[in-house]
mmCIF file of C-alpha atoms in Angstrom:
data_model
loop_
_atom_site.group_PDB
_atom_site.id
_atom_site.type_symbol
_atom_site.label_atom_id
_atom_site.label_comp_id
_atom_site.label_asym_id
_atom_site.label_seq_id
_atom_site.Cartn_x
_atom_site.Cartn_y
_atom_site.Cartn_z
ATOM 1 C CA UNK A 57 6.419 -2.858 -16.062
ATOM 2 C CA UNK A 58 6.171 0.725 -14.788
ATOM 3 C CA UNK A 59 4.939 -0.723 -11.456
ATOM 4 C CA UNK A 60 7.145 -2.861 -9.253
ATOM 5 C CA UNK A 61 8.704 -3.599 -5.872
ATOM 6 C CA UNK A 62 5.440 -5.054 -4.538
ATOM 7 C CA UNK A 63 4.404 -8.705 -4.467
ATOM 8 C CA UNK A 64 0.709 -7.930 -4.593
ATOM 9 C CA UNK A 65 -1.539 -5.336 -6.208
ATOM 10 C CA UNK A 66 -0.894 -1.624 -6.708
ATOM 11 C CA UNK A 67 -3.513 1.071 -6.134
ATOM 12 C CA UNK A 68 -3.172 3.895 -8.670
ATOM 13 C CA UNK A 69 -4.921 6.889 -7.047
ATOM 14 C CA UNK A 70 -4.877 10.263 -8.781
ATOM 15 C CA UNK A 71 -6.017 13.596 -7.355
ATOM 16 C CA UNK A 72 -8.681 15.356 -9.411
ATOM 17 C CA UNK A 73 -7.759 18.476 -11.390
ATOM 18 C CA UNK A 74 -9.000 21.844 -10.109
ATOM 19 C CA UNK A 75 -12.128 23.380 -11.652
ATOM 20 C CA UNK A 76 -11.296 26.034 -14.250
ATOM 21 C CA UNK A 77 -14.834 27.394 -14.669
ATOM 22 C CA UNK A 78 -15.066 28.985 -11.212
ATOM 23 C CA UNK A 79 -14.874 28.413 -7.492
ATOM 24 C CA UNK A 80 -16.805 25.435 -6.220
ATOM 25 C CA UNK A 81 -17.004 23.726 -2.865
ATOM 26 C CA UNK A 82 -18.833 21.048 -0.972
ATOM 27 C CA UNK A 83 -19.216 19.888 2.605
ATOM 28 C CA UNK A 84 -20.787 16.788 4.103
ATOM 29 C CA UNK A 85 -21.460 15.583 7.620
ATOM 30 C CA UNK A 86 -21.921 11.921 8.530
ATOM 31 C CA UNK A 87 -22.349 9.943 11.707
ATOM 32 C CA UNK A 88 -18.617 9.147 11.936
ATOM 33 C CA UNK A 89 -16.827 11.857 9.934
ATOM 34 C CA UNK A 90 -17.141 15.070 7.989
ATOM 35 C CA UNK A 91 -15.334 16.472 4.965
ATOM 36 C CA UNK A 92 -14.958 19.714 3.017
ATOM 37 C CA UNK A 93 -13.695 20.295 -0.515
ATOM 38 C CA UNK A 94 -12.821 23.472 -2.421
ATOM 39 C CA UNK A 95 -11.713 23.846 -6.037
ATOM 40 C CA UNK A 96 -11.174 26.691 -8.472
ATOM 41 C CA UNK A 97 -8.751 28.762 -10.564
ATOM 42 C CA UNK A 98 -5.672 30.524 -9.159
ATOM 43 C CA UNK A 99 -4.746 32.218 -12.441
ATOM 44 C CA UNK A 100 -7.641 32.025 -14.959
ATOM 45 C CA UNK A 101 -6.673 29.822 -17.880
ATOM 46 C CA UNK A 102 -3.272 29.024 -16.341
ATOM 47 C CA UNK A 103 -3.460 27.555 -12.856
ATOM 48 C CA UNK A 104 -6.051 25.688 -10.758
ATOM 49 C CA UNK A 105 -6.209 24.192 -7.293
ATOM 50 C CA UNK A 106 -8.178 21.603 -5.344
ATOM 51 C CA UNK A 107 -8.020 20.863 -1.606
ATOM 52 C CA UNK A 108 -9.990 18.463 0.590
ATOM 53 C CA UNK A 109 -9.981 17.818 4.335
ATOM 54 C CA UNK A 110 -11.635 14.995 6.278
ATOM 55 C CA UNK A 111 -11.854 14.251 9.984
ATOM 56 C CA UNK A 112 -13.684 11.944 12.361
ATOM 57 C CA UNK A 113 -15.425 12.997 15.526
ATOM 58 C CA UNK A 114 -15.922 9.556 17.011
ATOM 59 C CA UNK A 115 -14.238 10.746 20.232
ATOM 60 C CA UNK A 116 -17.055 13.282 20.634
ATOM 61 C CA UNK A 117 -19.463 10.324 20.769
ATOM 62 C CA UNK A 118 -17.375 7.703 22.553
ATOM 63 C CA UNK A 119 -16.144 9.831 25.458
ATOM 64 C CA UNK A 120 -19.666 10.836 26.704
ATOM 65 C CA UNK A 121 -20.840 7.253 26.105
ATOM 66 C CA UNK A 122 -18.002 5.873 28.224
ATOM 67 C CA UNK A 123 -18.741 8.445 30.935
ATOM 68 C CA UNK A 124 -22.348 7.257 31.082
ATOM 69 C CA UNK A 125 -21.219 3.638 31.275
ATOM 70 C CA UNK A 126 -18.892 4.493 34.154
ATOM 71 C CA UNK A 127 -21.643 6.403 35.949
ATOM 72 C CA UNK A 128 -24.402 3.808 35.733
ATOM 73 C CA UNK A 129 -22.480 0.597 35.142
ATOM 74 C CA UNK A 130 -21.642 -2.071 37.664
ATOM 75 C CA UNK A 131 -18.457 -3.259 35.971
ATOM 76 C CA UNK A 132 -15.115 -3.660 37.668
ATOM 77 C CA UNK A 133 -13.163 -1.545 35.150
ATOM 78 C CA UNK A 134 -13.005 2.120 34.223
ATOM 79 C CA UNK A 135 -12.738 2.098 30.398
ATOM 80 C CA UNK A 136 -11.553 4.864 28.093
ATOM 81 C CA UNK A 137 -11.686 4.430 24.307
ATOM 82 C CA UNK A 138 -10.820 6.774 21.477
ATOM 83 C CA UNK A 139 -10.309 6.413 17.734
ATOM 84 C CA UNK A 140 -9.946 9.140 15.160
ATOM 85 C CA UNK A 141 -8.342 10.050 11.857
ATOM 86 C CA UNK A 142 -7.783 13.082 9.709
ATOM 87 C CA UNK A 143 -6.341 13.626 6.253
ATOM 88 C CA UNK A 144 -5.778 16.435 3.787
ATOM 89 C CA UNK A 145 -5.325 16.166 0.020
ATOM 90 C CA UNK A 146 -4.266 19.135 -2.109
ATOM 91 C CA UNK A 147 -3.122 19.759 -5.661
ATOM 92 C CA UNK A 148 -2.066 22.789 -7.720
ATOM 93 C CA UNK A 149 -1.446 22.643 -11.470
ATOM 94 C CA UNK A 150 0.063 25.206 -13.833
ATOM 95 C CA UNK A 151 -0.086 25.128 -17.631
ATOM 96 C CA UNK A 152 3.215 25.550 -19.465
ATOM 97 C CA UNK A 153 3.898 26.477 -23.102
ATOM 98 C CA UNK A 154 3.387 23.803 -25.777
ATOM 99 C CA UNK A 155 0.682 22.031 -23.723
ATOM 100 C CA UNK A 156 3.033 21.225 -20.872
ATOM 101 C CA UNK A 157 1.822 20.987 -17.286
ATOM 102 C CA UNK A 158 3.404 21.350 -13.848
ATOM 103 C CA UNK A 159 1.598 19.751 -10.880
ATOM 104 C CA UNK A 160 2.328 19.918 -7.146
ATOM 105 C CA UNK A 161 0.482 17.479 -4.864
ATOM 106 C CA UNK A 162 0.366 17.017 -1.114
ATOM 107 C CA UNK A 163 -1.155 14.329 1.104
ATOM 108 C CA UNK A 164 -1.154 13.955 4.882
ATOM 109 C CA UNK A 165 -3.009 11.338 6.925
ATOM 110 C CA UNK A 166 -3.008 10.543 10.639
ATOM 111 C CA UNK A 167 -4.786 7.816 12.649
ATOM 112 C CA UNK A 168 -4.998 7.455 16.425
ATOM 113 C CA UNK A 169 -6.297 4.588 18.589
ATOM 114 C CA UNK A 170 -6.375 4.554 22.408
ATOM 115 C CA UNK A 171 -7.797 1.987 24.803
ATOM 116 C CA UNK A 172 -7.312 2.190 28.555
ATOM 117 C CA UNK A 173 -8.856 -0.041 31.209
ATOM 118 C CA UNK A 174 -8.062 0.245 34.897
ATOM 119 C CA UNK A 175 -9.807 -1.419 37.852
ATOM 120 C CA UNK A 176 -12.319 0.566 39.850
ATOM 121 C CA UNK A 177 -11.525 -1.439 42.982
ATOM 122 C CA UNK A 178 -7.963 -0.900 44.148
ATOM 123 C CA UNK A 179 -7.724 -4.529 45.141
ATOM 124 C CA UNK A 180 -7.418 -5.417 41.463
ATOM 125 C CA UNK A 181 -4.086 -5.106 39.666
ATOM 126 C CA UNK A 182 -5.294 -5.930 36.170
ATOM 127 C CA UNK A 183 -5.134 -3.221 33.517
ATOM 128 C CA UNK A 184 -4.678 -2.527 29.797
ATOM 129 C CA UNK A 185 -3.250 0.574 28.168
ATOM 130 C CA UNK A 186 -2.968 0.560 24.348
ATOM 131 C CA UNK A 187 -1.838 3.543 22.297
ATOM 132 C CA UNK A 188 -1.387 3.248 18.513
ATOM 133 C CA UNK A 189 -0.653 6.039 16.049
ATOM 134 C CA UNK A 190 0.208 5.794 12.367
ATOM 135 C CA UNK A 191 0.070 7.903 9.231
ATOM 136 C CA UNK A 192 1.614 9.100 5.967
ATOM 137 C CA UNK A 193 3.070 12.258 4.483
ATOM 138 C CA UNK A 194 3.565 12.472 0.704
ATOM 139 C CA UNK A 195 4.405 15.639 -1.287
ATOM 140 C CA UNK A 196 5.270 15.350 -4.989
ATOM 141 C CA UNK A 197 6.077 17.458 -8.042
ATOM 142 C CA UNK A 198 5.320 16.369 -11.636
ATOM 143 C CA UNK A 199 6.222 17.902 -14.997
ATOM 144 C CA UNK A 200 4.555 16.475 -18.114
ATOM 145 C CA UNK A 201 5.322 17.627 -21.635
ATOM 146 C CA UNK A 202 4.234 16.451 -25.101
ATOM 147 C CA UNK A 203 7.019 16.976 -27.656
ATOM 148 C CA UNK A 204 5.034 15.878 -30.691
ATOM 149 C CA UNK A 205 1.924 13.894 -31.562
ATOM 150 C CA UNK A 206 3.876 10.701 -30.904
ATOM 151 C CA UNK A 207 6.295 11.533 -28.066
ATOM 152 C CA UNK A 208 5.323 12.417 -24.491
ATOM 153 C CA UNK A 209 7.554 12.669 -21.416
ATOM 154 C CA UNK A 210 7.003 12.975 -17.684
ATOM 155 C CA UNK A 211 9.329 13.794 -14.766
ATOM 156 C CA UNK A 212 8.302 13.270 -11.157
ATOM 157 C CA UNK A 213 9.999 14.006 -7.821
ATOM 158 C CA UNK A 214 8.471 12.783 -4.572
ATOM 159 C CA UNK A 215 9.004 12.155 -0.883
ATOM 160 C CA UNK A 216 7.027 9.757 1.313
ATOM 161 C CA UNK A 217 7.135 9.379 5.077
ATOM 162 C CA UNK A 218 5.325 6.545 6.863
ATOM 163 C CA UNK A 219 5.414 6.129 10.626
ATOM 164 C CA UNK A 220 3.768 3.665 12.975
ATOM 165 C CA UNK A 221 4.124 3.811 16.759
ATOM 166 C CA UNK A 222 2.755 1.245 19.201
ATOM 167 C CA UNK A 223 2.905 1.559 22.981
ATOM 168 C CA UNK A 224 1.091 -1.234 24.854
ATOM 169 C CA UNK A 225 1.122 -2.040 28.574
ATOM 170 C CA UNK A 226 -0.987 -4.718 30.211
ATOM 171 C CA UNK A 227 -1.401 -7.108 33.104
ATOM 172 C CA UNK A 228 -4.028 -9.696 32.246
ATOM 173 C CA UNK A 229 -3.874 -11.810 35.412
ATOM 174 C CA UNK A 230 -2.842 -11.400 39.022
ATOM 175 C CA UNK A 231 -0.664 -14.483 38.493
ATOM 176 C CA UNK A 232 1.396 -12.910 35.675
ATOM 177 C CA UNK A 233 3.926 -10.115 35.591
ATOM 178 C CA UNK A 234 3.107 -6.813 33.873
ATOM 179 C CA UNK A 235 4.030 -6.759 30.187
ATOM 180 C CA UNK A 236 4.938 -3.943 27.828
ATOM 181 C CA UNK A 237 5.521 -3.598 24.091
ATOM 182 C CA UNK A 238 6.905 -0.519 22.392
ATOM 183 C CA UNK A 239 7.406 -0.542 18.657
ATOM 184 C CA UNK A 240 8.370 2.085 16.101
ATOM 185 C CA UNK A 241 8.428 1.618 12.341
ATOM 186 C CA UNK A 242 9.489 4.531 10.112
ATOM 187 C CA UNK A 243 9.933 4.397 6.328
ATOM 188 C CA UNK A 244 11.195 7.362 4.303
ATOM 189 C CA UNK A 245 11.512 7.363 0.505
ATOM 190 C CA UNK A 246 12.993 10.143 -1.609
ATOM 191 C CA UNK A 247 12.713 9.389 -5.296
ATOM 192 C CA UNK A 248 12.499 10.531 -8.868
ATOM 193 C CA UNK A 249 11.135 9.072 -12.105
ATOM 194 C CA UNK A 250 11.471 9.812 -15.806
ATOM 195 C CA UNK A 251 9.119 8.180 -18.327
ATOM 196 C CA UNK A 252 8.898 8.458 -22.096
ATOM 197 C CA UNK A 253 5.861 7.426 -24.164
ATOM 198 C CA UNK A 254 6.434 6.789 -27.855
ATOM 199 C CA UNK A 255 3.549 5.979 -30.215
ATOM 200 C CA UNK A 256 5.233 4.172 -33.090
ATOM 201 C CA UNK A 257 1.963 3.501 -34.920
ATOM 202 C CA UNK A 258 -1.725 3.006 -34.261
ATOM 203 C CA UNK A 259 -1.103 -0.548 -33.126
ATOM 204 C CA UNK A 260 2.306 -0.128 -31.513
ATOM 205 C CA UNK A 261 3.058 1.905 -28.367
ATOM 206 C CA UNK A 262 6.231 1.906 -26.265
ATOM 207 C CA UNK A 263 6.760 3.212 -22.715
ATOM 208 C CA UNK A 264 10.162 3.298 -21.043
ATOM 209 C CA UNK A 265 11.630 4.993 -18.008
ATOM 210 C CA UNK A 266 14.119 5.297 -15.161
ATOM 211 C CA UNK A 267 13.497 5.260 -11.392
ATOM 212 C CA UNK A 268 15.680 6.094 -8.430
ATOM 213 C CA UNK A 269 14.646 5.844 -4.765
ATOM 214 C CA UNK A 270 16.677 6.496 -1.626
ATOM 215 C CA UNK A 271 15.198 4.397 1.208
ATOM 216 C CA UNK A 272 15.619 5.075 4.925
ATOM 217 C CA UNK A 273 14.140 2.630 7.429
ATOM 218 C CA UNK A 274 14.223 2.701 11.259
ATOM 219 C CA UNK A 275 12.584 -0.320 12.940
ATOM 220 C CA UNK A 276 12.576 -0.736 16.723
ATOM 221 C CA UNK A 277 10.955 -3.350 18.969
ATOM 222 C CA UNK A 278 10.928 -3.419 22.790
ATOM 223 C CA UNK A 279 9.417 -6.197 24.926
ATOM 224 C CA UNK A 280 9.508 -5.391 28.628
ATOM 225 C CA UNK A 281 13.103 -4.291 29.190
ATOM 226 C CA UNK A 282 14.457 -6.092 26.094
ATOM 227 C CA UNK A 283 15.054 -3.801 23.140
ATOM 228 C CA UNK A 284 15.751 -5.230 19.678
ATOM 229 C CA UNK A 285 16.907 -2.158 17.845
ATOM 230 C CA UNK A 286 18.616 -1.914 14.484
ATOM 231 C CA UNK A 287 20.672 0.979 13.290
ATOM 232 C CA UNK A 288 19.119 3.157 10.634
ATOM 233 C CA UNK A 289 18.968 1.221 7.345
ATOM 234 C CA UNK A 290 19.730 3.005 4.090
ATOM 235 C CA UNK A 291 19.304 1.624 0.605
ATOM 236 C CA UNK A 292 19.565 2.850 -2.965
ATOM 237 C CA UNK A 293 17.161 1.485 -5.599
ATOM 238 C CA UNK A 294 17.782 1.851 -9.340
ATOM 239 C CA UNK A 295 15.232 0.765 -11.948
ATOM 240 C CA UNK A 296 15.129 0.631 -15.743
ATOM 241 C CA UNK A 297 11.828 -0.504 -17.284
ATOM 242 C CA UNK A 298 10.197 -0.840 -20.665
ATOM 243 C CA UNK A 299 6.768 -2.008 -21.792
ATOM 244 C CA UNK A 300 5.225 -2.489 -25.191
ATOM 245 C CA UNK A 301 1.585 -2.535 -26.285
ATOM 246 C CA UNK A 302 1.229 -4.164 -29.688
ATOM 247 C CA UNK A 303 -1.691 -5.375 -31.815
ATOM 248 C CA UNK A 304 -0.197 -7.452 -34.622
ATOM 249 C CA UNK A 305 -3.684 -8.396 -35.895
ATOM 250 C CA UNK A 306 -7.271 -7.441 -35.106
ATOM 251 C CA UNK A 307 -7.620 -10.675 -33.072
ATOM 252 C CA UNK A 308 -4.387 -10.555 -31.049
ATOM 253 C CA UNK A 309 -3.171 -7.952 -28.519
ATOM 254 C CA UNK A 310 0.131 -8.224 -26.662
ATOM 255 C CA UNK A 311 1.539 -6.424 -23.633
ATOM 256 C CA UNK A 312 5.190 -7.171 -22.966
ATOM 257 C CA UNK A 313 7.273 -5.685 -20.172
ATOM 258 C CA UNK A 314 10.709 -5.950 -18.601
ATOM 259 C CA UNK A 315 11.892 -4.395 -15.344
ATOM 260 C CA UNK A 316 15.547 -4.361 -14.298
ATOM 261 C CA UNK A 317 16.143 -3.278 -10.696
ATOM 262 C CA UNK A 318 19.172 -3.047 -8.435
ATOM 263 C CA UNK A 319 19.018 -2.501 -4.663
ATOM 264 C CA UNK A 320 22.191 -1.502 -2.866
ATOM 265 C CA UNK A 321 22.759 -1.668 0.898
ATOM 266 C CA UNK A 322 25.894 -0.595 2.731
ATOM 267 C CA UNK A 323 27.673 -3.875 1.972
ATOM 268 C CA UNK A 324 25.660 -5.833 -0.557
ATOM 269 C CA UNK A 325 23.719 -5.412 -3.780
ATOM 270 C CA UNK A 326 20.732 -7.312 -5.217
ATOM 271 C CA UNK A 327 19.935 -7.297 -8.938
ATOM 272 C CA UNK A 328 16.725 -8.700 -10.394
ATOM 273 C CA UNK A 329 15.230 -9.005 -13.863
ATOM 274 C CA UNK A 330 11.415 -9.075 -13.742
ATOM 275 C CA UNK A 331 9.667 -10.001 -16.995
ATOM 276 C CA UNK A 332 5.923 -9.803 -17.404
ATOM 277 C CA UNK A 333 3.585 -10.210 -20.333
ATOM 278 C CA UNK A 334 -0.007 -10.833 -21.360
ATOM 279 C CA UNK A 335 -1.751 -11.899 -24.537
ATOM 280 C CA UNK A 336 -5.396 -11.536 -25.560
ATOM 281 C CA UNK A 337 -6.802 -13.656 -28.371
ATOM 282 C CA UNK A 338 -10.266 -12.974 -29.793
ATOM 283 C CA UNK A 339 -11.346 -15.961 -31.918
ATOM 284 C CA UNK A 340 -14.947 -14.710 -32.117
ATOM 285 C CA UNK A 341 -16.390 -11.170 -31.953
ATOM 286 C CA UNK A 342 -17.928 -11.828 -28.509
ATOM 287 C CA UNK A 343 -15.263 -14.099 -26.997
ATOM 288 C CA UNK A 344 -11.777 -13.294 -25.643
ATOM 289 C CA UNK A 345 -9.128 -15.558 -24.158
ATOM 290 C CA UNK A 346 -6.368 -14.032 -22.007
ATOM 291 C CA UNK A 347 -3.171 -15.317 -20.438
ATOM 292 C CA UNK A 348 -0.541 -13.492 -18.363
ATOM 293 C CA UNK A 349 2.705 -14.106 -16.498
ATOM 294 C CA UNK A 350 4.336 -11.712 -14.017
ATOM 295 C CA UNK A 351 7.453 -11.815 -11.884
ATOM 296 C CA UNK A 352 7.615 -9.292 -9.045
ATOM 297 C CA UNK A 353 9.830 -8.607 -6.055
ATOM 298 C CA UNK A 354 9.635 -6.536 -2.885
ATOM 299 C CA UNK A 355 12.493 -4.858 -1.001
ATOM 300 C CA UNK A 356 10.551 -4.188 2.213
ATOM 301 C CA UNK A 357 9.301 -7.039 4.440
ATOM 302 C CA UNK A 358 6.121 -7.069 6.517
ATOM 303 C CA UNK A 359 6.682 -8.719 9.896
ATOM 304 C CA UNK A 360 3.451 -9.542 11.707
ATOM 305 C CA UNK A 361 2.463 -11.550 14.775
ATOM 306 C CA UNK A 362 -0.981 -12.470 13.438
ATOM 307 C CA UNK A 363 -2.940 -12.814 10.225
ATOM 308 C CA UNK A 364 -4.495 -9.339 10.390
ATOM 309 C CA UNK A 365 -2.881 -6.236 8.903
ATOM 310 C CA UNK A 366 -2.622 -3.898 11.879
ATOM 311 C CA UNK A 367 -0.542 -0.797 12.653
ATOM 312 C CA UNK A 368 1.355 -3.033 15.087
ATOM 313 C CA UNK A 369 3.066 -4.698 12.110
ATOM 314 C CA UNK A 370 6.777 -4.043 11.705
ATOM 315 C CA UNK A 371 8.419 -3.205 8.378
ATOM 316 C CA UNK A 372 11.956 -4.480 7.765
ATOM 317 C CA UNK A 373 14.072 -3.443 4.761
ATOM 318 C CA UNK A 374 16.202 -5.658 2.591
ATOM 319 C CA UNK A 375 19.632 -5.812 4.211
ATOM 320 C CA UNK A 376 22.945 -7.654 3.996
ATOM 321 C CA UNK A 377 21.338 -10.652 5.754
ATOM 322 C CA UNK A 378 17.794 -10.389 4.413
ATOM 323 C CA UNK A 379 17.244 -10.748 0.629
ATOM 324 C CA UNK A 380 14.160 -9.355 -1.160
ATOM 325 C CA UNK A 381 10.944 -11.339 -1.552
ATOM 326 C CA UNK A 382 10.029 -12.666 -5.009
ATOM 327 C CA UNK A 383 6.838 -13.937 -6.608
ATOM 328 C CA UNK A 384 5.744 -15.576 -9.872
ATOM 329 C CA UNK A 385 2.111 -15.426 -11.008
ATOM 330 C CA UNK A 386 0.283 -17.060 -13.924
ATOM 331 C CA UNK A 387 -3.271 -16.084 -14.907
ATOM 332 C CA UNK A 388 -5.719 -17.567 -17.434
ATOM 333 C CA UNK A 389 -9.076 -16.014 -18.278
ATOM 334 C CA UNK A 390 -12.128 -16.237 -20.514
ATOM 335 C CA UNK A 391 -14.389 -13.249 -21.237
ATOM 336 C CA UNK A 392 -17.600 -12.981 -23.240
ATOM 337 C CA UNK A 393 -20.193 -10.293 -24.028
ATOM 338 C CA UNK A 394 -22.270 -12.612 -26.205
ATOM 339 C CA UNK A 395 -25.508 -11.723 -24.417
ATOM 340 C CA UNK A 396 -26.716 -8.176 -24.969
ATOM 341 C CA UNK A 397 -25.723 -5.911 -22.081
ATOM 342 C CA UNK A 398 -24.002 -8.677 -20.094
ATOM 343 C CA UNK A 399 -20.292 -9.428 -19.629
ATOM 344 C CA UNK A 400 -19.236 -12.825 -18.262
ATOM 345 C CA UNK A 401 -15.708 -13.566 -17.044
ATOM 346 C CA UNK A 402 -13.995 -16.669 -15.679
ATOM 347 C CA UNK A 403 -10.405 -16.447 -14.430
ATOM 348 C CA UNK A 404 -7.922 -18.655 -12.612
ATOM 349 C CA UNK A 405 -4.526 -17.806 -11.109
ATOM 350 C CA UNK A 406 -1.556 -19.350 -9.338
ATOM 351 C CA UNK A 407 1.182 -17.443 -7.505
ATOM 352 C CA UNK A 408 4.294 -18.733 -5.731
ATOM 353 C CA UNK A 409 6.303 -16.625 -3.250
ATOM 354 C CA UNK A 410 9.782 -16.965 -1.714
ATOM 355 C CA UNK A 411 11.744 -15.281 1.112
ATOM 356 C CA UNK A 412 8.650 -14.542 3.210
ATOM 357 C CA UNK A 413 9.423 -13.648 6.837
ATOM 358 C CA UNK A 414 7.970 -14.547 10.241
ATOM 359 C CA UNK A 415 9.084 -14.348 13.870
ATOM 360 C CA UNK A 416 11.017 -17.312 15.243
ATOM 361 C CA UNK A 417 9.174 -19.180 18.028
ATOM 362 C CA UNK A 418 11.782 -18.178 20.621
ATOM 363 C CA UNK A 419 12.296 -14.551 19.590
ATOM 364 C CA UNK A 420 11.051 -13.172 22.937
ATOM 365 C CA UNK A 421 13.694 -15.224 24.768
ATOM 366 C CA UNK A 422 16.634 -13.817 22.840
ATOM 367 C CA UNK A 423 19.145 -11.294 24.159
ATOM 368 C CA UNK A 424 18.267 -7.582 23.785
ATOM 369 C CA UNK A 425 21.441 -7.189 21.721
ATOM 370 C CA UNK A 426 20.146 -9.608 19.068
ATOM 371 C CA UNK A 427 19.529 -7.810 15.726
ATOM 372 C CA UNK A 428 16.010 -7.981 14.329
ATOM 373 C CA UNK A 429 17.191 -10.015 11.321
ATOM 374 C CA UNK A 430 18.200 -12.833 13.692
ATOM 375 C CA UNK A 431 14.759 -12.936 15.330
ATOM 376 C CA UNK A 432 13.027 -14.024 12.121
ATOM 377 C CA UNK A 433 12.923 -17.002 9.807
ATOM 378 C CA UNK A 434 12.202 -17.164 6.094
ATOM 379 C CA UNK A 435 9.788 -19.385 4.201
ATOM 380 C CA UNK A 436 7.710 -19.755 1.063
ATOM 381 C CA UNK A 437 4.065 -19.414 0.108
ATOM 382 C CA UNK A 438 1.528 -19.917 -2.629
ATOM 383 C CA UNK A 439 -1.860 -18.512 -3.583
ATOM 384 C CA UNK A 440 -4.244 -19.929 -6.167
ATOM 385 C CA UNK A 441 -7.908 -19.753 -6.986
ATOM 386 C CA UNK A 442 -10.756 -19.355 -9.426
ATOM 387 C CA UNK A 443 -13.185 -16.455 -9.760
ATOM 388 C CA UNK A 444 -16.124 -15.570 -11.975
ATOM 389 C CA UNK A 445 -18.293 -12.511 -12.473
ATOM 390 C CA UNK A 446 -21.422 -11.512 -14.398
ATOM 391 C CA UNK A 447 -21.794 -7.786 -15.056
ATOM 392 C CA UNK A 448 -24.492 -5.650 -16.698
ATOM 393 C CA UNK A 449 -23.409 -2.151 -17.705
ATOM 394 C CA UNK A 450 -26.303 -0.939 -19.884
ATOM 395 C CA UNK A 451 -30.038 -0.513 -19.426
ATOM 396 C CA UNK A 452 -32.111 0.744 -16.510
ATOM 397 C CA UNK A 453 -30.826 -1.960 -14.156
ATOM 398 C CA UNK A 454 -27.043 -2.344 -13.821
ATOM 399 C CA UNK A 455 -24.781 -4.223 -11.429
ATOM 400 C CA UNK A 456 -22.642 -7.294 -11.018
ATOM 401 C CA UNK A 457 -22.369 -10.521 -9.066
ATOM 402 C CA UNK A 458 -19.152 -12.463 -8.529
ATOM 403 C CA UNK A 459 -17.626 -15.300 -6.553
ATOM 404 C CA UNK A 460 -14.036 -16.208 -5.672
ATOM 405 C CA UNK A 461 -12.736 -19.518 -4.345
ATOM 406 C CA UNK A 462 -9.087 -19.243 -3.315
ATOM 407 C CA UNK A 463 -6.412 -20.747 -1.075
ATOM 408 C CA UNK A 464 -3.291 -19.237 0.486
ATOM 409 C CA UNK A 465 -0.555 -21.288 2.195
ATOM 410 C CA UNK A 466 2.632 -20.350 4.066
ATOM 411 C CA UNK A 467 5.411 -22.771 4.945
ATOM 412 C CA UNK A 468 8.211 -22.034 7.434
ATOM 413 C CA UNK A 469 10.519 -24.916 8.252
ATOM 414 C CA UNK A 470 11.464 -23.362 11.614
ATOM 415 C CA UNK A 471 7.821 -23.195 12.753
#
């Protein structure tokens, strides 16, 4: 229940702690990118740091290659291509009295894609000019403190900034007019979280907490001379959650969670109660049966023109006219380690989704004054499937093999 506001999975990535034994570093060079890493103590026994930087140099390879193609080629177009990314990840931690810890983290990532084609012969009018840029900025501060052997608390403050900019111009045929698309999607989150872990007994653990996030969203879409631009969206998100891990017997383990969230726009509020729970039953020493149910919701909508996740996608916030997306998922699984060194799992799932968004068929024909919310339509979806895996974790030869058979459907009455 500590995770929410996403219909799908969550990636929990944690930066490694700095090395306290001394200064260490590493560097590596590959065909596409290189990276450096440095770690060590700032104050011996008190504070440590770790920092890593990564960057591509594909433009160093692609630009000479394109120059050679232009020099020896017989094509009708002069082509320029460039892609690159860079990111930096840093963390500093400081030990406080009574085993407390203060951590400051920083992440920055930036991606750039350019493609330009223009005709060599001036008699041609066809051309393409694509320029995409997207990235993230995320600093955070965390204070963790154990108060006793059974009580542990954590306070976190963070800020995230995501931006995606698309500027495309093209003329694909001498019979068509030049086209242009300019799109900007910016998401800013400023938030804080307080969590409290309480170990009631060996078989009973409780985690509870509070979240607050201030969302700022600025979407903008321009086709040709038509601009569909919304004013800056602001929203306040409040969350209260609790989850319980309980083993009533040696054969049964329960995880129960409840998440209460409220999202407030300038004129409207949305409140949702999201229960989730799982049970594991072990009738035999080498056999486990598991079942789970989860309700989730998402306050930001992904608006895409195709079935690929690209930086050209547009993110729209929940607003007075656009409610949040919701999903319900049920999972059943069977797991066995009956054979020495091998683990076998078989799992099936079904998920239903509501308030999904898509562009209306006539959205390019609408007036430039039309708000973005009126250019879309809502629908529903479902995902279900079956997957199995065989894994070997011990011995000289380890590995796994798995297979998934799944279906995903979307239904929009307006399409």
